[in-house]
Short mmCIF file of C-alpha atoms in Angstrom, two decimals:
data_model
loop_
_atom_site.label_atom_id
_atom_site.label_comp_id
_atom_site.label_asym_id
_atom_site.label_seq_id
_atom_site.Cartn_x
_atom_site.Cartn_y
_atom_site.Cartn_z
CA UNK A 1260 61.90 71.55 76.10
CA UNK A 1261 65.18 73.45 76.61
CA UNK A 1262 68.32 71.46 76.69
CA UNK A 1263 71.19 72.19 79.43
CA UNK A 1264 74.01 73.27 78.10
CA UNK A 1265 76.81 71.48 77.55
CA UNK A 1266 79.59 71.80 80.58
CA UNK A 1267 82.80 73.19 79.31
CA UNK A 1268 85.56 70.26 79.24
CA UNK A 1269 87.56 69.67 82.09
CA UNK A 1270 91.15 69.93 81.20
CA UNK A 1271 93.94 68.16 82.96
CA UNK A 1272 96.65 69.71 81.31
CA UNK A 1273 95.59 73.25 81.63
CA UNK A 1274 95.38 72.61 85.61
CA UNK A 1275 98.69 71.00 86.59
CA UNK A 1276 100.51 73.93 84.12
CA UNK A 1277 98.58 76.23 85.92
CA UNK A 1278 98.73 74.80 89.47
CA UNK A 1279 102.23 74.24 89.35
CA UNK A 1280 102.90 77.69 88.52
CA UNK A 1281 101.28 78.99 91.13
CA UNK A 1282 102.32 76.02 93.32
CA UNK A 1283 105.88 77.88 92.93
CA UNK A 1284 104.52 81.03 93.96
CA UNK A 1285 103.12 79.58 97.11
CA UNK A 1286 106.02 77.83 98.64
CA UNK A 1287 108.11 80.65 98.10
CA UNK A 1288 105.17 82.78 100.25
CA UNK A 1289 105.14 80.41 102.76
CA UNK A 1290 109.01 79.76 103.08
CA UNK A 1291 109.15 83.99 103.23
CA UNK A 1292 105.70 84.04 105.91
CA UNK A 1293 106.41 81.00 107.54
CA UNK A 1294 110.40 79.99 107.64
CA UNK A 1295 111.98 83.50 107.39
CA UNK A 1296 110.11 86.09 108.86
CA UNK A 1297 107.85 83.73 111.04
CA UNK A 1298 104.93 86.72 110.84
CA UNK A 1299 102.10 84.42 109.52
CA UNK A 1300 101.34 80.84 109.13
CA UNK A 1301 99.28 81.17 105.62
CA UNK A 1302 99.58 77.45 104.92
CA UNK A 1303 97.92 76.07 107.92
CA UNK A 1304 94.72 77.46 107.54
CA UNK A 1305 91.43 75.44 106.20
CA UNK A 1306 91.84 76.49 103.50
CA UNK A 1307 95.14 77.23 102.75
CA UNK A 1308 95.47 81.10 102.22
CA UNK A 1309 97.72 80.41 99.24
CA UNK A 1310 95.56 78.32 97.64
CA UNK A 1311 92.54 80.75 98.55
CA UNK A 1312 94.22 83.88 97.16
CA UNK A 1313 95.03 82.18 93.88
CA UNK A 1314 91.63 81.07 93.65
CA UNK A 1315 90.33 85.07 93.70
CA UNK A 1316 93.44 85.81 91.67
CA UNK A 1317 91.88 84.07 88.42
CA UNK A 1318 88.47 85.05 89.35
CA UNK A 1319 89.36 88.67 89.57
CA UNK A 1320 90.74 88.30 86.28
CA UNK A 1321 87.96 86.09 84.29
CA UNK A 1322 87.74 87.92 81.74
CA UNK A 1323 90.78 87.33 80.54
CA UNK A 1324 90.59 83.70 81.96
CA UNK A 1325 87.39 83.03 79.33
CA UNK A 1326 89.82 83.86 76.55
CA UNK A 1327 92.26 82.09 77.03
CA UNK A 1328 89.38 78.97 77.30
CA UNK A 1329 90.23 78.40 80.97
CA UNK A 1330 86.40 77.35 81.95
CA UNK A 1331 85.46 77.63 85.85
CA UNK A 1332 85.82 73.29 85.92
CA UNK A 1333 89.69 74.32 85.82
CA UNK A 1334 89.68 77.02 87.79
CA UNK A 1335 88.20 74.75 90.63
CA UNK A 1336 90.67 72.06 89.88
CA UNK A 1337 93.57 74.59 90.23
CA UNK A 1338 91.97 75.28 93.44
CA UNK A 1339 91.54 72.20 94.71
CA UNK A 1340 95.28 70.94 93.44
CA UNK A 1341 96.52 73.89 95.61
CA UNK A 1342 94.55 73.27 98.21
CA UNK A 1343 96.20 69.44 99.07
CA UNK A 1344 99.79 70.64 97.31
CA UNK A 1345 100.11 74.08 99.73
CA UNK A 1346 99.21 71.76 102.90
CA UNK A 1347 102.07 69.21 102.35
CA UNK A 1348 104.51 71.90 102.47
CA UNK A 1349 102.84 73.28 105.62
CA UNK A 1350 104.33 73.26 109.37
CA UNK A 1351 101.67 70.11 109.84
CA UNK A 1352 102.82 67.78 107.26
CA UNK A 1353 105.87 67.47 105.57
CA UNK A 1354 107.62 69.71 107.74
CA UNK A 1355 107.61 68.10 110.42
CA UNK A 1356 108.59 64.88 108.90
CA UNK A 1357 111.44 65.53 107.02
CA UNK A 1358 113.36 66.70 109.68
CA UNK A 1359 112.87 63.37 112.04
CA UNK A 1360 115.56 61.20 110.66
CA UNK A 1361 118.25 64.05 111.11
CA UNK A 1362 117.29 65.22 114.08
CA UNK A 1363 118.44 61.83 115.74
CA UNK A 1364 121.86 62.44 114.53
CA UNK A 1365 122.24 66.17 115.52
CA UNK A 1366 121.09 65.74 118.96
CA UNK A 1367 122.55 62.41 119.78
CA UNK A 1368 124.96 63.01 122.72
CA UNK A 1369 126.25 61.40 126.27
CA UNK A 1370 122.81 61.99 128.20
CA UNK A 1371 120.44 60.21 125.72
CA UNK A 1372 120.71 57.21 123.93
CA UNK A 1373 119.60 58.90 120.42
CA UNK A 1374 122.84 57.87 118.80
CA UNK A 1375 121.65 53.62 120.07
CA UNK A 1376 118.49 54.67 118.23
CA UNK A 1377 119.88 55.82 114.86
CA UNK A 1378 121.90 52.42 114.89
CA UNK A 1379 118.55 51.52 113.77
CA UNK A 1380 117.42 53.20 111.31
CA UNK A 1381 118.01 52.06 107.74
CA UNK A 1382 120.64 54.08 105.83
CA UNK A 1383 118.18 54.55 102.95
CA UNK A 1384 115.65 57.08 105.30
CA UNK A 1385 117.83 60.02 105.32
CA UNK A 1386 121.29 61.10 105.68
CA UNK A 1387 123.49 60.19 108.80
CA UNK A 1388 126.89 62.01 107.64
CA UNK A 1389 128.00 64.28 110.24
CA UNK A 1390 128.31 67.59 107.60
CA UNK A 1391 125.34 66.96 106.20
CA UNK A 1392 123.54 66.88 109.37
CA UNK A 1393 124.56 69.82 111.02
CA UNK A 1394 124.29 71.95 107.81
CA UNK A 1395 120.52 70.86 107.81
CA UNK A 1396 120.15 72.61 110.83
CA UNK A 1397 122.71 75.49 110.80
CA UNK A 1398 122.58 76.56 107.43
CA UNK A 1399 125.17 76.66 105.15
CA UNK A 1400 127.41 79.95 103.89
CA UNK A 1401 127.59 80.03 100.02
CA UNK A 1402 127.97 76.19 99.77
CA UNK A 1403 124.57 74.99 98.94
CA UNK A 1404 122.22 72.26 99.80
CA UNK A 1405 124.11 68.88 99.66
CA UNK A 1406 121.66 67.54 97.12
CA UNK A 1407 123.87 64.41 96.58
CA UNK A 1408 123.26 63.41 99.82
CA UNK A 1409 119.41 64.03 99.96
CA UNK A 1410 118.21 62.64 96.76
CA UNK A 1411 118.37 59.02 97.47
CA UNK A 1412 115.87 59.58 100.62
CA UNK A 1413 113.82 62.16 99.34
CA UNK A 1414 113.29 59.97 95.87
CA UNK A 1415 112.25 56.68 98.17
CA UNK A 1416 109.86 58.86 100.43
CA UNK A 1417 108.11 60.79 97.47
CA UNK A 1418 107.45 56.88 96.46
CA UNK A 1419 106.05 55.79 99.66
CA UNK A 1420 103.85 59.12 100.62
CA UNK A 1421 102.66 59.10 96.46
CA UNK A 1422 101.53 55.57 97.64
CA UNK A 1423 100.32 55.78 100.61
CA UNK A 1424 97.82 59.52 99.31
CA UNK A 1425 96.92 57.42 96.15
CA UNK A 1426 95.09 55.31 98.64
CA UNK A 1427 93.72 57.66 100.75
CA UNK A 1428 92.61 59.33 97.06
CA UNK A 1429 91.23 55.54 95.93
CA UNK A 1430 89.48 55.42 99.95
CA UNK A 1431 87.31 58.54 99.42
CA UNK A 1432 86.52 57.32 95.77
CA UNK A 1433 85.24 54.70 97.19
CA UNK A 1434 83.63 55.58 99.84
CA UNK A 1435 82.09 59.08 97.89
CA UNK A 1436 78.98 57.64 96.57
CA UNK A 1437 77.73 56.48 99.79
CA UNK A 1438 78.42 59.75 101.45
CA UNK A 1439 76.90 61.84 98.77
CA UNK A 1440 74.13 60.13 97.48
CA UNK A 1441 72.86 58.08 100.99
CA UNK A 1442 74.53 59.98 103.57
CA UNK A 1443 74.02 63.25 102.03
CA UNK A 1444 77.12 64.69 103.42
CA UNK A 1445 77.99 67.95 103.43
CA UNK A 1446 81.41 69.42 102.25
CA UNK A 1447 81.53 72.40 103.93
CA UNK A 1448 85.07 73.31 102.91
CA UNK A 1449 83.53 72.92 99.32
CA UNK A 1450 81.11 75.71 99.79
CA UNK A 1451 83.29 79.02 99.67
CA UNK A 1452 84.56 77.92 95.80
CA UNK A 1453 81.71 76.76 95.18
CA UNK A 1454 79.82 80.20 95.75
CA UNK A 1455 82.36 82.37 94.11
CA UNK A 1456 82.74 80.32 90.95
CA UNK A 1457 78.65 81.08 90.82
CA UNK A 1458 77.72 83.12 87.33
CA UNK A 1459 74.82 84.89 86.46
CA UNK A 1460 74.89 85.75 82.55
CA UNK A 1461 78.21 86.55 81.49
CA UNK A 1462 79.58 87.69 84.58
CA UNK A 1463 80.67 86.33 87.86
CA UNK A 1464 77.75 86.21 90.49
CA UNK A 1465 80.13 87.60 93.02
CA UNK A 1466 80.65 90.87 91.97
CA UNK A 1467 77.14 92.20 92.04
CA UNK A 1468 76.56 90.61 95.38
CA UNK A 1469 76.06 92.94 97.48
CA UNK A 1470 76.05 90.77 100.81
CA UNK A 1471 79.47 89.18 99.70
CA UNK A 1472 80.65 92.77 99.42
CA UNK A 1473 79.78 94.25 103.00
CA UNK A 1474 81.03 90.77 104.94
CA UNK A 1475 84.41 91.23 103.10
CA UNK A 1476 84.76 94.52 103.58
CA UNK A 1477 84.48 94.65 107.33
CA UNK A 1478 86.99 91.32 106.73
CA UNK A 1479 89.30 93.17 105.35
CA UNK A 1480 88.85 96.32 107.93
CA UNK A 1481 89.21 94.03 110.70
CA UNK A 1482 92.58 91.83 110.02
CA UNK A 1483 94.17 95.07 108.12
CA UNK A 1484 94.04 96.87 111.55
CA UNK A 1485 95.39 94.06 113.41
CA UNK A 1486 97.96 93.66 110.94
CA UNK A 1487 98.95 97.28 111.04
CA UNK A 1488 98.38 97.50 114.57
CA UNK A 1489 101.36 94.91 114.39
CA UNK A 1490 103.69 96.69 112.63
CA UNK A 1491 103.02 100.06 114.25
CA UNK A 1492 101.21 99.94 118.30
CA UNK A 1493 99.71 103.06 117.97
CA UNK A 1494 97.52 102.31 114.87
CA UNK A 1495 94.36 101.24 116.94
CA UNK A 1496 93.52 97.74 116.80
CA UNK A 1497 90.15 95.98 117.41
CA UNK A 1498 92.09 93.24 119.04
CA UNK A 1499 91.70 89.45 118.70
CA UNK A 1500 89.20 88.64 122.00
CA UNK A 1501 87.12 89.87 123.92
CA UNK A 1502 87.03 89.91 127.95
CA UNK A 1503 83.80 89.14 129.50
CA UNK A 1504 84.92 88.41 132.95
CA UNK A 1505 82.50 91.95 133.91
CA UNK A 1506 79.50 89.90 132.80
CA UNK A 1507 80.57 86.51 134.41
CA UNK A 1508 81.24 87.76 137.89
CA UNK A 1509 78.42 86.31 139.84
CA UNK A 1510 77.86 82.49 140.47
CA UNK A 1511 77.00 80.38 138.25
CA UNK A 1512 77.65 82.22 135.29
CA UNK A 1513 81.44 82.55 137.12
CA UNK A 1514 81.98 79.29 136.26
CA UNK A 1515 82.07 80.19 132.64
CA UNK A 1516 85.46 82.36 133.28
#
């Protein structure tokens, strides 16, 4: 009777080095996509984009990855710790948040009673000093980020929100077995990883499949027109939607419109 073999070792260490690292790399993508140029929300997307492209950035180099005894249990867990880090930084999480307390200060004025509001709020939620707040939101000219004046709230909020995702973490622990093993519940998020970490022999399944290979392709055709399209109007574009209004112009199929 053959024996399975052994899984490779699934190491913690290896995966926050290598998640933060790229965790780095990812902010400053989306702060450039996102805050600066405003061309392309790559964090909001299920998955994240960042996390996605670092997840084809170690598989397109696996090779070297098996050498350096980084087994595809790490590579996942990179994946995955990108996947939940990348989405706190996006424009629906912690973005909007951590403008909230500030923005009662900077707005307050005769013809709302924002400034009654902030009376309030405790001291200890963000800053309230008059500077501070209006260099928040106009930017600052060789002076820096008052840090002095931010780390007491940030430090109190990374306690409460590393609180209150521990739970949700402990929550799906909990409630995992029932959805896996009675439920059966799918994880369709789970499945794109899941089929490119796939190996047959020595190699990644990936790059002999052929399927994979034509649906990326016209992928890649697709958006790279519409991005260039973009940049330039008279590269032609194949365009985001479709009109069928022609086909939907008699009752009741005009009701679709």
């Amino acid at each position: 009777q053959e024996v399975a073999p052994k899984a490779a070792p699934f190491r913690m260490g290896t995966v926050l080095v290598i998640g933060l690292a790229l965790l780095v790399l990812s902010n400053v993508w989306v702060r450039l996509a996102e805050l600066l140029s405003i061309s392309a929300q790559v964090s909001m997307a299920a998955p994240p984009i960042p996390a996605l492209a670092a997840l084809l950035l170690l598989l397109s180099a696996y090779p070297l990855v098996r050498r350096l005894r980084i087994s595809r249990r790490d590579i996942i867990g990179v994946y995955c710790f990108l996947t939940l880090s990348v989405a706190l930084t996006s424009g629906g999480a912690m973005r909007f948040f951590l403008h909230s307390v500030p923005t009662l200060h900077y707005f307050a004025g005769p013809e709302n009673n924002l400034s009654e509001i902030s009376e309030h709020v405790p001291d200890w939620m963000g800053p309230s000093d008059e500077a501070v707040v209006r260099t928040y939101f106009e930017g600052t000219e060789g002076s820096g980020v008052p840090w002095s004046a931010w780390i007491r709230p940030l430090s109190l909020w990374l306690v409460f929100f590393s609180a209150l995702f521990g739970l949700l973490i402990a929550l799906a622990a909990l409630f995992h077995p029932e959805w896996e093993q009675s439920e059966h519940l799918n994880y369709p998020l789970a499945e794109l990883p899941m089929r490119l970490i796939e190996q047959r022999g020595d190699t990644l399944k990936i790059w002999t499949d052929r399927g994979f290979w034509i649906g990326f392709t016209i992928a890649c055709i697709y958006n790279l027109l519409n991005i260039l399209n973009a940049y330039n109007p008279g590269i032609t574009a194949l365009g985001t939607d479709t009109s069928l209004d022609n086909l939907l112009s008699e009752w009741p199929l005009s009701a679709l419109r």
